[in-house]
Backbone as ProteinMPNN parsed JSONL, in Angstrom:
{"seq_chain_A": "XXXXXXXXXXXXXXXXXXXXXXXXXXXXXXXXXXXXXXXXXXXXXXXXXXXXXXXXXXXXXXXXXXXXXX", "coords_chain_A": {"N_chain_A": [[5.429, 18.433, 3.055], [5.151, 14.943, 2.739], [7.049, 12.26, 1.664], [7.311, 8.866, 0.618], [9.733, 6.41, 0.934], [11.987, 3.641, 0.294], [10.5, 1.251, 0.461], [9.097, -2.129, 0.325], [9.407, -3.888, -2.808], [6.882, -4.537, -3.963], [5.165, -2.571, -3.011], [6.33, -0.136, -3.498], [5.805, 1.061, -5.988], [3.178, 2.002, -5.717], [3.459, 4.203, -4.102], [5.158, 5.82, -5.453], [6.097, 8.954, -6.766], [4.232, 10.329, -5.229], [3.073, 12.609, -2.802], [2.326, 13.404, 0.544], [0.252, 15.298, 2.717], [0.262, 15.029, 5.453], [1.034, 12.764, 8.213], [-1.369, 11.52, 8.849], [-2.86, 11.617, 6.425], [-1.218, 9.999, 4.891], [-1.422, 7.524, 6.245], [-4.164, 7.084, 5.853], [-4.285, 6.803, 3.058], [-2.751, 4.461, 2.771], [-4.337, 2.597, 4.201], [-6.779, 2.702, 2.77], [-5.867, 1.764, 0.309], [-5.125, -0.869, 0.996], [-7.664, -1.894, 1.681], [-8.971, -1.728, -0.788], [-7.395, -3.464, -2.381], [-7.793, -5.829, -0.943], [-10.477, -6.357, -1.458], [-10.287, -6.983, -4.127], [-8.782, -9.266, -4.226], [-9.6, -12.088, -4.968], [-10.512, -15.538, -5.709], [-11.295, -15.62, -8.424], [-10.114, -13.294, -9.434], [-7.436, -13.912, -9.124], [-6.918, -15.597, -11.208], [-6.662, -13.866, -13.289], [-5.021, -11.725, -12.495], [-2.052, -12.365, -11.418], [-0.171, -11.445, -9.606], [-1.428, -10.054, -7.585], [-1.852, -10.811, -4.902], [0.765, -10.737, -3.919], [1.311, -8.018, -4.215], [-0.497, -6.992, -2.351], [0.588, -8.051, 0.025], [3.064, -6.732, 0.03], [2.206, -4.078, 0.267], [0.933, -4.21, 2.744], [3.123, -4.708, 4.427], [4.506, -2.334, 3.999], [2.65, -0.513, 5.032], [2.62, -1.24, 7.719], [5.236, -0.538, 8.364], [5.11, 2.228, 7.938], [3.254, 2.958, 9.918], [4.741, 2.384, 12.199], [6.681, 4.309, 12.105], [5.463, 6.775, 12.207]], "CA_chain_A": [[5.002, 17.289, 2.282], [5.77, 13.681, 3.135], [7.262, 11.286, 0.597], [7.601, 7.542, 1.162], [10.827, 5.762, 0.224], [12.55, 2.464, 0.926], [9.463, 0.25, 0.711], [9.231, -3.372, -0.446], [9.146, -3.717, -4.24], [5.465, -4.609, -4.286], [4.443, -1.365, -2.601], [7.044, 1.073, -3.898], [5.137, 1.69, -7.136], [1.975, 2.693, -5.269], [3.821, 5.453, -3.451], [6.049, 6.592, -6.316], [5.603, 10.252, -7.236], [3.132, 10.82, -4.379], [3.448, 13.332, -1.596], [1.193, 13.481, 1.454], [0.289, 16.527, 3.517], [0.443, 14.716, 6.873], [1.037, 11.324, 8.495], [-2.76, 11.038, 8.803], [-3.199, 11.384, 5.017], [-0.431, 8.846, 4.463], [-2.06, 6.324, 6.81], [-5.456, 6.902, 5.185], [-4.013, 6.264, 1.726], [-2.34, 3.066, 2.927], [-5.485, 1.791, 4.616], [-7.709, 2.619, 1.637], [-5.262, 0.886, -0.694], [-5.261, -2.242, 1.49], [-9.071, -2.286, 1.567], [-9.259, -1.918, -2.217], [-6.746, -4.693, -2.827], [-8.439, -6.954, -0.281], [-11.701, -6.631, -2.201], [-9.959, -7.529, -5.451], [-8.023, -10.513, -4.079], [-10.546, -13.209, -4.959], [-10.051, -16.621, -6.586], [-11.493, -15.256, -9.836], [-9.125, -12.287, -9.792], [-6.117, -14.553, -9.19], [-6.761, -16.183, -12.537], [-6.351, -12.78, -14.219], [-3.909, -10.93, -11.962], [-1.345, -13.339, -10.598], [0.667, -10.839, -8.583], [-2.249, -9.236, -6.708], [-1.59, -11.193, -3.512], [2.094, -10.235, -3.585], [1.161, -6.575, -4.068], [-1.168, -6.779, -1.057], [1.561, -8.321, 1.092], [4.038, -5.642, 0.032], [1.55, -2.883, 0.802], [0.711, -4.436, 4.173], [4.417, -4.491, 5.076], [4.781, -0.898, 3.937], [1.733, 0.152, 5.954], [3.128, -1.506, 9.07], [6.437, 0.278, 8.527], [4.655, 3.618, 8.044], [2.645, 3.129, 11.239], [5.767, 2.346, 13.246], [7.543, 5.481, 11.999], [4.726, 8.038, 12.351]], "C_chain_A": [[5.822, 16.059, 2.695], [5.861, 12.777, 1.912], [7.682, 9.964, 1.243], [8.663, 6.889, 0.292], [11.258, 4.519, 0.979], [11.546, 1.377, 1.265], [9.758, -1.035, -0.056], [8.815, -3.134, -1.895], [7.665, -3.685, -4.574], [4.692, -3.346, -3.967], [5.08, -0.083, -3.106], [6.337, 1.802, -5.032], [3.884, 2.465, -6.721], [2.278, 4.063, -4.677], [4.729, 6.333, -4.301], [5.356, 7.866, -6.78], [4.39, 10.754, -6.463], [3.723, 11.549, -3.18], [2.183, 13.5, -0.758], [1.359, 14.685, 2.365], [0.548, 16.255, 4.995], [0.538, 13.203, 7.053], [-0.385, 10.741, 8.436], [-3.186, 10.732, 7.364], [-2.462, 10.162, 4.48], [-1.046, 7.555, 4.978], [-3.396, 6.045, 6.124], [-5.266, 6.312, 3.798], [-3.624, 4.788, 1.812], [-3.507, 2.161, 3.281], [-6.493, 1.632, 3.482], [-7.165, 1.698, 0.547], [-5.371, -0.575, -0.286], [-6.697, -2.736, 1.342], [-9.448, -2.558, 0.113], [-8.665, -3.225, -2.712], [-7.386, -5.927, -2.209], [-9.717, -7.343, -1.014], [-11.455, -7.252, -3.557], [-9.296, -8.899, -5.382], [-8.972, -11.688, -3.884], [-9.99, -14.326, -5.833], [-10.212, -16.281, -8.073], [-10.447, -14.246, -10.292], [-7.733, -12.911, -9.927], [-5.866, -15.185, -10.551], [-6.343, -15.127, -13.559], [-5.112, -12.013, -13.779], [-3.142, -11.801, -10.977], [-0.533, -12.709, -9.475], [-0.112, -9.979, -7.598], [-1.972, -9.541, -5.235], [-0.234, -10.657, -3.059], [2.072, -8.713, -3.391], [0.516, -6.248, -2.725], [-0.185, -6.987, 0.094], [2.592, -7.201, 1.185], [3.456, -4.374, 0.618], [1.295, -3.027, 2.297], [2.011, -4.228, 4.957], [4.75, -3.003, 5.107], [3.913, -0.144, 4.932], [2.189, -0.042, 7.395], [4.364, -0.664, 9.352], [6.063, 1.748, 8.708], [4.082, 3.879, 9.429], [3.693, 3.175, 12.342], [6.649, 3.597, 13.237], [6.809, 6.796, 12.171], [4.099, 8.148, 13.715]], "O_chain_A": [[7.021, 16.145, 2.961], [4.871, 12.559, 1.213], [8.331, 9.953, 2.289], [8.523, 6.817, -0.929], [10.939, 4.355, 2.157], [11.718, 0.658, 2.25], [10.572, -1.036, -0.98], [7.971, -2.282, -2.174], [7.239, -2.874, -5.396], [3.666, -3.075, -4.591], [4.425, 0.958, -3.136], [6.276, 3.032, -5.036], [3.57, 3.489, -7.327], [1.452, 4.973, -4.742], [5.037, 7.462, -3.92], [4.179, 7.854, -7.141], [3.6, 11.532, -6.998], [4.744, 11.143, -2.625], [1.098, 13.714, -1.298], [2.475, 15.046, 2.737], [1.001, 17.143, 5.717], [0.168, 12.444, 6.157], [-0.571, 9.598, 8.019], [-3.807, 9.7, 7.111], [-3.019, 9.385, 3.704], [-1.177, 6.59, 4.225], [-3.72, 4.89, 5.846], [-6.009, 5.414, 3.402], [-4.102, 3.966, 1.03], [-3.647, 1.076, 2.718], [-7.005, 0.534, 3.261], [-7.918, 0.941, -0.065], [-5.674, -1.43, -1.118], [-6.923, -3.871, 0.923], [-10.164, -3.516, -0.177], [-9.341, -4.006, -3.383], [-7.511, -6.958, -2.87], [-10.007, -8.529, -1.171], [-12.308, -7.967, -4.083], [-9.255, -9.616, -6.382], [-9.123, -12.21, -2.779], [-9.081, -14.084, -6.626], [-9.351, -16.624, -8.884], [-9.949, -14.332, -11.414], [-6.94, -12.475, -10.762], [-4.721, -15.29, -10.989], [-5.738, -15.455, -14.58], [-4.253, -11.69, -14.6], [-3.551, -11.949, -9.826], [-0.235, -13.379, -8.486], [0.5, -9.232, -6.835], [-1.869, -8.626, -4.419], [-0.104, -10.174, -1.934], [2.741, -8.189, -2.501], [0.947, -5.321, -2.04], [-0.137, -6.186, 1.027], [2.953, -6.77, 2.28], [4.123, -3.671, 1.376], [1.431, -2.055, 3.04], [1.994, -3.634, 6.035], [5.218, -2.482, 6.119], [4.391, 0.769, 5.605], [2.147, 0.892, 8.195], [4.522, -0.137, 10.454], [6.645, 2.434, 9.548], [4.386, 4.899, 10.048], [3.548, 3.921, 13.31], [7.289, 3.914, 14.24], [7.45, 7.842, 12.273], [3.441, 9.144, 14.013]]}, "name": "protein", "num_of_chains": 1, "seq": "XXXXXXXXXXXXXXXXXXXXXXXXXXXXXXXXXXXXXXXXXXXXXXXXXXXXXXXXXXXXXXXXXXXXXX"}
């Protein structure tokens, strides 16, 4: 099982208490999460969820770090 640690604050919560069976599953989770957040990051959503963009940036940094280490 693979656990993810040492991520930027914005992404750490998404990976907390999660274990992945392989690097492929970990990359898939990261990519799916980015796609989901990208779809939610609209001007209308920003009025309701102010930290959505910051969460996306944190997850993107985490995903890049994961890709470089696997």
